[in-house]
mmCIF file of C-alpha atoms in Angstrom:
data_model
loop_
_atom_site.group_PDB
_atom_site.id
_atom_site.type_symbol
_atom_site.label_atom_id
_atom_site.label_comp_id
_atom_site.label_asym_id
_atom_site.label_seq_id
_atom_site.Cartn_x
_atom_site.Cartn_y
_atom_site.Cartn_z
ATOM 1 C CA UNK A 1 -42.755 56.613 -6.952
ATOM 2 C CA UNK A 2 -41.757 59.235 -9.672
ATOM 3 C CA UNK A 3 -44.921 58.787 -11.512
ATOM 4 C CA UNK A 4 -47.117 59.313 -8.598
ATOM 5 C CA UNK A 5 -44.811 62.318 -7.492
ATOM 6 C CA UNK A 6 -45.421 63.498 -10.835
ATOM 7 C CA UNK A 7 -49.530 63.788 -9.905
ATOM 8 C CA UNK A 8 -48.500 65.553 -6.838
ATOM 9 C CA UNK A 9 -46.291 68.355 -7.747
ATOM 10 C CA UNK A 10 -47.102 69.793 -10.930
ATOM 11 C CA UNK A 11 -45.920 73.074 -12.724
ATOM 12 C CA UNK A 12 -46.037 75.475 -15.678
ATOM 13 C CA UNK A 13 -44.591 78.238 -16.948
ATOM 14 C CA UNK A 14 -46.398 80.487 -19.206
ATOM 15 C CA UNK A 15 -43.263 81.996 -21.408
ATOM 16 C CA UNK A 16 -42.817 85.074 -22.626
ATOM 17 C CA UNK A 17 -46.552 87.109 -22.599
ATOM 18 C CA UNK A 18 -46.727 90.147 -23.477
ATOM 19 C CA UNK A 19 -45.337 92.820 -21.457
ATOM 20 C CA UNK A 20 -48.868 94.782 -21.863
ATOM 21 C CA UNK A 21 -50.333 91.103 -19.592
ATOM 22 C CA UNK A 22 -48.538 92.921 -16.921
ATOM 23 C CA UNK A 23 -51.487 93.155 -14.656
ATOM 24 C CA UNK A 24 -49.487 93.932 -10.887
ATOM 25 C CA UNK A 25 -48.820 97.932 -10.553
ATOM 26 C CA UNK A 26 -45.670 97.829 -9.221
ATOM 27 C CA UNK A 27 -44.104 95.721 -11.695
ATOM 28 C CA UNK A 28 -45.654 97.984 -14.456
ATOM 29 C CA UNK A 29 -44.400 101.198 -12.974
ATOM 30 C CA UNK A 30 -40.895 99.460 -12.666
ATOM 31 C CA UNK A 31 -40.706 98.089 -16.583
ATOM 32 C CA UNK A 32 -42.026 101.708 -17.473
ATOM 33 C CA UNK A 33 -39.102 103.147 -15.611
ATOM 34 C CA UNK A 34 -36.474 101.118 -17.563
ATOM 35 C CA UNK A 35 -38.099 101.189 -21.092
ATOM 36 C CA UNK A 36 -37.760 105.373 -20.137
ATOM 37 C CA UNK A 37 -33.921 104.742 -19.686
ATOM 38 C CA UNK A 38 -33.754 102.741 -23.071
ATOM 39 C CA UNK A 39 -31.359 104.239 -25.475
ATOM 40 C CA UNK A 40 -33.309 103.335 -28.978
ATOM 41 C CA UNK A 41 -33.624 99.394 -28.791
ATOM 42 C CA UNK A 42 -30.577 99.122 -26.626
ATOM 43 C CA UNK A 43 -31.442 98.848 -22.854
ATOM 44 C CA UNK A 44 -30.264 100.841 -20.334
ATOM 45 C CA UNK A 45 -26.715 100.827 -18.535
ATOM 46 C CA UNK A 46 -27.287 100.361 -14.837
ATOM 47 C CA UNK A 47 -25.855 103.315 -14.072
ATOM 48 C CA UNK A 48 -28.901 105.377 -15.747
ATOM 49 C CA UNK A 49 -31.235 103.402 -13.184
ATOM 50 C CA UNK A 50 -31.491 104.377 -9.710
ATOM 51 C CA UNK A 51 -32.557 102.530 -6.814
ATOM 52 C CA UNK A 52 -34.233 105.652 -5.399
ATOM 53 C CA UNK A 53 -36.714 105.805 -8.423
ATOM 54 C CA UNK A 54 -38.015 102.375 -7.973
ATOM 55 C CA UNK A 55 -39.383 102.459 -3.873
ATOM 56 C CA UNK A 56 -42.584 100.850 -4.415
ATOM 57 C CA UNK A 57 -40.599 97.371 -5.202
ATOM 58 C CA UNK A 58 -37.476 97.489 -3.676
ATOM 59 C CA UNK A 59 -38.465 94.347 -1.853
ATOM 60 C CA UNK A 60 -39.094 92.406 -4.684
ATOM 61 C CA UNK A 61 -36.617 93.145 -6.569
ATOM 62 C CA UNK A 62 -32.955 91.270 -7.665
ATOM 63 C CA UNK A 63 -29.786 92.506 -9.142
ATOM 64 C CA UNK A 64 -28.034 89.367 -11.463
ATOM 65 C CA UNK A 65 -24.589 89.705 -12.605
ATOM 66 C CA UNK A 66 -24.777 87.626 -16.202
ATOM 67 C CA UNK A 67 -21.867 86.120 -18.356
ATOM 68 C CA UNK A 68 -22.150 83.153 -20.953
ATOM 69 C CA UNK A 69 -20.540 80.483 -19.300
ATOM 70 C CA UNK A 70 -16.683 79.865 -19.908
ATOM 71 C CA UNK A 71 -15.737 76.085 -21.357
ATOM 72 C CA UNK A 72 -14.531 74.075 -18.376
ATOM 73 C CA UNK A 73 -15.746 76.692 -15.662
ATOM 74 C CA UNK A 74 -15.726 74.745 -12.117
ATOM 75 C CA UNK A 75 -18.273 76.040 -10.330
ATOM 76 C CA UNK A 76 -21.157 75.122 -13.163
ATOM 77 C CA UNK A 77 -22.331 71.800 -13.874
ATOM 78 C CA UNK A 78 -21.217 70.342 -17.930
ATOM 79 C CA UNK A 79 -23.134 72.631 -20.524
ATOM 80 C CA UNK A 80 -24.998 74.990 -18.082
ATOM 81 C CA UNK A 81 -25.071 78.491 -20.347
ATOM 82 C CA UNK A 82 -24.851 81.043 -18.651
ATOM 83 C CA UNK A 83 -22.866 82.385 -15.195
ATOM 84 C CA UNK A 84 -25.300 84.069 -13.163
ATOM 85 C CA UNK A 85 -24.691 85.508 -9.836
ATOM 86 C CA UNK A 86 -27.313 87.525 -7.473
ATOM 87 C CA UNK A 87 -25.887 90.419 -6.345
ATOM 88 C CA UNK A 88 -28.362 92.095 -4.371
ATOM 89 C CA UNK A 89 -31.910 90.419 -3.312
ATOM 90 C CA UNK A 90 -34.907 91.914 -2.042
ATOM 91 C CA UNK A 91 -36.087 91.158 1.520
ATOM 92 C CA UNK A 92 -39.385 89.742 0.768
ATOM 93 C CA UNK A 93 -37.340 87.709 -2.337
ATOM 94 C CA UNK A 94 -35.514 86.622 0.544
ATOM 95 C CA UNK A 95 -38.094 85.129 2.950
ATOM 96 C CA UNK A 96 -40.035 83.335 -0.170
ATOM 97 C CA UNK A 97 -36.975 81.481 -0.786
ATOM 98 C CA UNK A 98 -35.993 80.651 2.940
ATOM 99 C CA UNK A 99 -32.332 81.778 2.340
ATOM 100 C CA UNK A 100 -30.517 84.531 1.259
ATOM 101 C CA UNK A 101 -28.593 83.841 -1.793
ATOM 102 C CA UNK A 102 -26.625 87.101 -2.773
ATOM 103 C CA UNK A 103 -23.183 86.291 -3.523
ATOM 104 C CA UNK A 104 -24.212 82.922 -4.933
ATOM 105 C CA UNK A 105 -24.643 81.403 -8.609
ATOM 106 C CA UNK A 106 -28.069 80.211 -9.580
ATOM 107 C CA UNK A 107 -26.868 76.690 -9.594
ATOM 108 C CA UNK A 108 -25.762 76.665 -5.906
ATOM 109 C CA UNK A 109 -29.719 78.187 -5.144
ATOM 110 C CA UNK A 110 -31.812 75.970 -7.228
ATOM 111 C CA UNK A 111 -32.067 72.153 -7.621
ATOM 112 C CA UNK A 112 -31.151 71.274 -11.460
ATOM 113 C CA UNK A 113 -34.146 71.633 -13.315
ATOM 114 C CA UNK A 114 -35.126 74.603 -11.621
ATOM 115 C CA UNK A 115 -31.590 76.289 -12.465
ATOM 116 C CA UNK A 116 -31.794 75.057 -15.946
ATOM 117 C CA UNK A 117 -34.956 76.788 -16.274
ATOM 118 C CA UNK A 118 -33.940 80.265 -14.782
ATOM 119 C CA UNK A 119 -30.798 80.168 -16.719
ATOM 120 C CA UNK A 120 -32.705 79.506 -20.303
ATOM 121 C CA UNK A 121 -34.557 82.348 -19.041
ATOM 122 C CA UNK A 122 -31.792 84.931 -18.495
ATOM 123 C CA UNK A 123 -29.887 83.739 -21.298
ATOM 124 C CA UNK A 124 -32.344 84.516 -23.527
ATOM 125 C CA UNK A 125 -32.731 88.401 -21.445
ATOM 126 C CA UNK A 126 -29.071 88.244 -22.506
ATOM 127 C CA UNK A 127 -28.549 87.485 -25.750
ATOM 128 C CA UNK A 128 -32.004 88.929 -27.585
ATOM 129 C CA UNK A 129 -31.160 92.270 -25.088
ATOM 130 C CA UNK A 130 -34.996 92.369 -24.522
ATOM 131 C CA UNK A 131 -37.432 92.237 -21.231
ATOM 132 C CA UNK A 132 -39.164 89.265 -20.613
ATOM 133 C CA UNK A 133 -42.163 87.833 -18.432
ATOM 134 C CA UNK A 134 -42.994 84.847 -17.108
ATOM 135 C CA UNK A 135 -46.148 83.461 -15.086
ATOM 136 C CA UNK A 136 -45.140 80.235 -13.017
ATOM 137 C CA UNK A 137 -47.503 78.379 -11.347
ATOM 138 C CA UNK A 138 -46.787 74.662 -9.157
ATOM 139 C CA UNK A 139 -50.050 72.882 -7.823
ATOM 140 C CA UNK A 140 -48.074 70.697 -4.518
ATOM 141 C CA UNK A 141 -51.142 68.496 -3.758
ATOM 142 C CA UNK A 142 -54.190 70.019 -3.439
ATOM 143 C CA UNK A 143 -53.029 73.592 -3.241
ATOM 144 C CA UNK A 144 -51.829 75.978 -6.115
ATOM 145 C CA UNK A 145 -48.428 78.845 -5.371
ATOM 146 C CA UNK A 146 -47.253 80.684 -8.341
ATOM 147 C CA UNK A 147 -45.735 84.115 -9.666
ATOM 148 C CA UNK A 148 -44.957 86.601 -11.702
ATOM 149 C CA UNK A 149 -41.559 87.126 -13.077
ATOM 150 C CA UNK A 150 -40.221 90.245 -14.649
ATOM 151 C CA UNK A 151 -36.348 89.933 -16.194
ATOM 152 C CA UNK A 152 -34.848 93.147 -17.798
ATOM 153 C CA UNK A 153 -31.774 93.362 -19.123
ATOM 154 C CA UNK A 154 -28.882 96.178 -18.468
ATOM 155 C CA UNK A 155 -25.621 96.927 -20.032
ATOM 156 C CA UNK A 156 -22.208 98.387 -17.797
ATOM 157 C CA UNK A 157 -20.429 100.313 -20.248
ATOM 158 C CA UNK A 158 -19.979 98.257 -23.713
ATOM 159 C CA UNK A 159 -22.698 97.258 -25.622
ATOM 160 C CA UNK A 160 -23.062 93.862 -24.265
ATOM 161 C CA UNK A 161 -25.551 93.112 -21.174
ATOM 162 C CA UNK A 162 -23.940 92.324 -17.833
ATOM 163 C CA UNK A 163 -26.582 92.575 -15.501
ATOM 164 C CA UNK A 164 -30.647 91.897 -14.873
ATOM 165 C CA UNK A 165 -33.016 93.343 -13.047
ATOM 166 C CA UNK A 166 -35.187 90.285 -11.643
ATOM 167 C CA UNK A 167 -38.644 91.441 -10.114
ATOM 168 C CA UNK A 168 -41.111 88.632 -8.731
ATOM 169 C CA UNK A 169 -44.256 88.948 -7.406
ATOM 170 C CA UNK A 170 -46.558 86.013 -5.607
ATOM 171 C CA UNK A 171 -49.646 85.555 -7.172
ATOM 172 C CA UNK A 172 -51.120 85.040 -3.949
ATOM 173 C CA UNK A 173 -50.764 88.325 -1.836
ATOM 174 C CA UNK A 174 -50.975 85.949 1.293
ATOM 175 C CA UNK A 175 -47.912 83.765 0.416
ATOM 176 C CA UNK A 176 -45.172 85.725 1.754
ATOM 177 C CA UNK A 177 -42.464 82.521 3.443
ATOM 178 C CA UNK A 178 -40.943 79.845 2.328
ATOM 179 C CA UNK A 179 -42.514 78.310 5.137
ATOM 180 C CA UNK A 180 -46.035 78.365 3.478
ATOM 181 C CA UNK A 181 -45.012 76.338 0.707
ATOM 182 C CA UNK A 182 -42.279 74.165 2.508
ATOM 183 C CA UNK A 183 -45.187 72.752 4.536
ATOM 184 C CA UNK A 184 -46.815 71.264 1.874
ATOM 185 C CA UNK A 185 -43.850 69.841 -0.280
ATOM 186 C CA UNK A 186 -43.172 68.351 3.526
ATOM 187 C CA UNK A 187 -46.696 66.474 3.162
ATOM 188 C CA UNK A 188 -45.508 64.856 -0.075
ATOM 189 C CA UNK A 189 -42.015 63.650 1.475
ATOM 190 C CA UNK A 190 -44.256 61.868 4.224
ATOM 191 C CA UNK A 191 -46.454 60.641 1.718
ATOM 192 C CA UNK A 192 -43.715 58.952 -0.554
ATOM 193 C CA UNK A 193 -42.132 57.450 2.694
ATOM 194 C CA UNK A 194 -45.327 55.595 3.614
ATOM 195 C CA UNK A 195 -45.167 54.677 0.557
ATOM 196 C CA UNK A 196 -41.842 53.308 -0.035
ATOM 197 C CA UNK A 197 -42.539 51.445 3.560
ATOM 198 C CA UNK A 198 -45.524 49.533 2.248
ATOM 199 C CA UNK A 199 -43.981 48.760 -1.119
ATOM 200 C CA UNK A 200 -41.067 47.181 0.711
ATOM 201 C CA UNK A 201 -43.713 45.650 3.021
ATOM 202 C CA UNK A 202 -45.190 44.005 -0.325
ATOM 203 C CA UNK A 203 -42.346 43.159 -2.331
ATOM 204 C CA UNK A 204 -40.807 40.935 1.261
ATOM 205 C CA UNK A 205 -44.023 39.408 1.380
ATOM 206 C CA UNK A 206 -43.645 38.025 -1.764
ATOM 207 C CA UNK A 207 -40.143 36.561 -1.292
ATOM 208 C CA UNK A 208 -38.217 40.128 -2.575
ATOM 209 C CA UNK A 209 -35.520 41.294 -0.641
ATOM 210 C CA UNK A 210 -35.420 44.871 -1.298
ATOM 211 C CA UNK A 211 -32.229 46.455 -1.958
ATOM 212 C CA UNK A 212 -32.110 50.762 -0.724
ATOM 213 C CA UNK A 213 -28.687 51.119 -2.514
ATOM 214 C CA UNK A 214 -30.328 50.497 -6.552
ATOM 215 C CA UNK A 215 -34.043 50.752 -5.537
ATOM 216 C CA UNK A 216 -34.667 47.186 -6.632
ATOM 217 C CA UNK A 217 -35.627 43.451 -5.067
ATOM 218 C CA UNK A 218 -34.662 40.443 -5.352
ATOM 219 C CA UNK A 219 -35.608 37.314 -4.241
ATOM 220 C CA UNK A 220 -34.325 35.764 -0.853
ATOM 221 C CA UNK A 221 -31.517 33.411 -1.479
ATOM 222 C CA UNK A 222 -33.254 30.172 -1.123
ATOM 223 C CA UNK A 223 -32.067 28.274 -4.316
ATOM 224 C CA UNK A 224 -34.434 28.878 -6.726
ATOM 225 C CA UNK A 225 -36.527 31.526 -7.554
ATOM 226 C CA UNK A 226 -40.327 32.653 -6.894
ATOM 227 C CA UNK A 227 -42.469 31.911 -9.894
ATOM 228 C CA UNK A 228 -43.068 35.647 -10.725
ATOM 229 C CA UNK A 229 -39.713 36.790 -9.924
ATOM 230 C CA UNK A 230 -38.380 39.896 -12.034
ATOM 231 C CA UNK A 231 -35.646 42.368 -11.752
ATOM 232 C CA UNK A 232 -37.006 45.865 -11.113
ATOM 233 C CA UNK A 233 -34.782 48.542 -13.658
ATOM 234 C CA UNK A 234 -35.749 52.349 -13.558
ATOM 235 C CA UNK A 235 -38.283 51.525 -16.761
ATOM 236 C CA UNK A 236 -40.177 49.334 -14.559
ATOM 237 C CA UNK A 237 -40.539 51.602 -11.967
ATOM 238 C CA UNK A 238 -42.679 54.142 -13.681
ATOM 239 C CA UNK A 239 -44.995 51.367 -15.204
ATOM 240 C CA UNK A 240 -48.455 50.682 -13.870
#
């Protein structure tokens, strides 16, 4: 079921664009702000931004405390990059993800791939010490969610950055809860357990006993074995 999930959920990110693609006002006015508190082509240290100067976002906006990851560090999975903790989140960041998640590392938020892609992002906010945007967009069925993603970077006192200013922005004014989006990935579950039902239905019809704990079938016990009997591996799953 995979491959049909695959035709059901589908995403994209459009990397890196050009800051001047920055079409949404408020995200405009807030990269204008820092590239003011830029010292030469070193970005700002937080304390030369002020949360007071940057009202017309304050909802949508995320503070990231960043580190390359330590070898052996517990709390992120084998070769994850970078240590990335949210600090301080937004309120309407807050009800588009259904949770708050301040305190927390990106990898105890987000299911793998999505962490794997947020930390490639701010690792590279990190390391090149430059501003990036993303576009994201996910078509779940028949309907399309996506956003706007504006990561700047911001030094403490050394010369290294330690923190990022995250700013996010729906494209759809009217998605504002996780609920929106929840319903529909909710639609898919159902749709993949009907699914799985009548493909058990199928395989038991033809003699299969299907097994929950490997995914596979095999044939009932009965001594020998149905003409067109197979063992199902992961490859043969996503053929056909």
């Amino acid at each position: 079921f995979d491959l049909m999930a695959r035709f059901r959920i589908w995403s994209n990110t459009a990397e890196y664009l050009s800051l001047s693609a920055i079409q949404r006002s408020e995200m405009a006015e807030l990269y204008g702000y820092w590239r003011l508190a830029c010292e030469g082509d070193a970005p700002p240290r937080q304390k030369d931004l002020a949360i007071h100067e940057m009202p017309n976002c304050l909802s949508n906006i995320a503070l990231i405390d960043v580190a390359p990851a330590a070898p052996k560090d517990s709390e992120l999975p084998a070769d994850f990059p970078i240590r990335a903790r949210y600090l301080m989140v937004g309120e309407s960041l807050k009800r588009l993800l259904g949770a708050d998640p301040t305190g927390q590392l990106i990898n105890e938020v987000y299911s793998r791939d999505v962490a794997a892609e947020v930390g490639r992002a701010f690792l590279k906010s990190m390391e090149t010490q430059s501003p990036l945007y993303y576009r994201r967009e996910f078509q779940i069925l028949t309907k399309s969610f996506g956003y706007d993603r504006l990561v700047l970077p911001m030094r403490l006192q050394g010369g290294e950055v330690r923190r990022l200013l995250l700013c996010i922005y729906p494209l759809d004014s009217k998605l504002v809860s996780a609920e929106q989006w929840r319903s529909e990935l909710a639609k898919v579950e159902a749709m993949e357990s009907a699914e799985a039902q009548m493909a058990s239905a199928w395989a038991e019809s033809l003699g299969y006993t299907v097994s929950p704990a490997d995914g596979g079938t095999r044939p009932e016990a009965t001594g020998r074995r149905p003409r067109n009997y197979y063992e199902l591996s992961d490859g043969d799953r996503g053929r056909g």
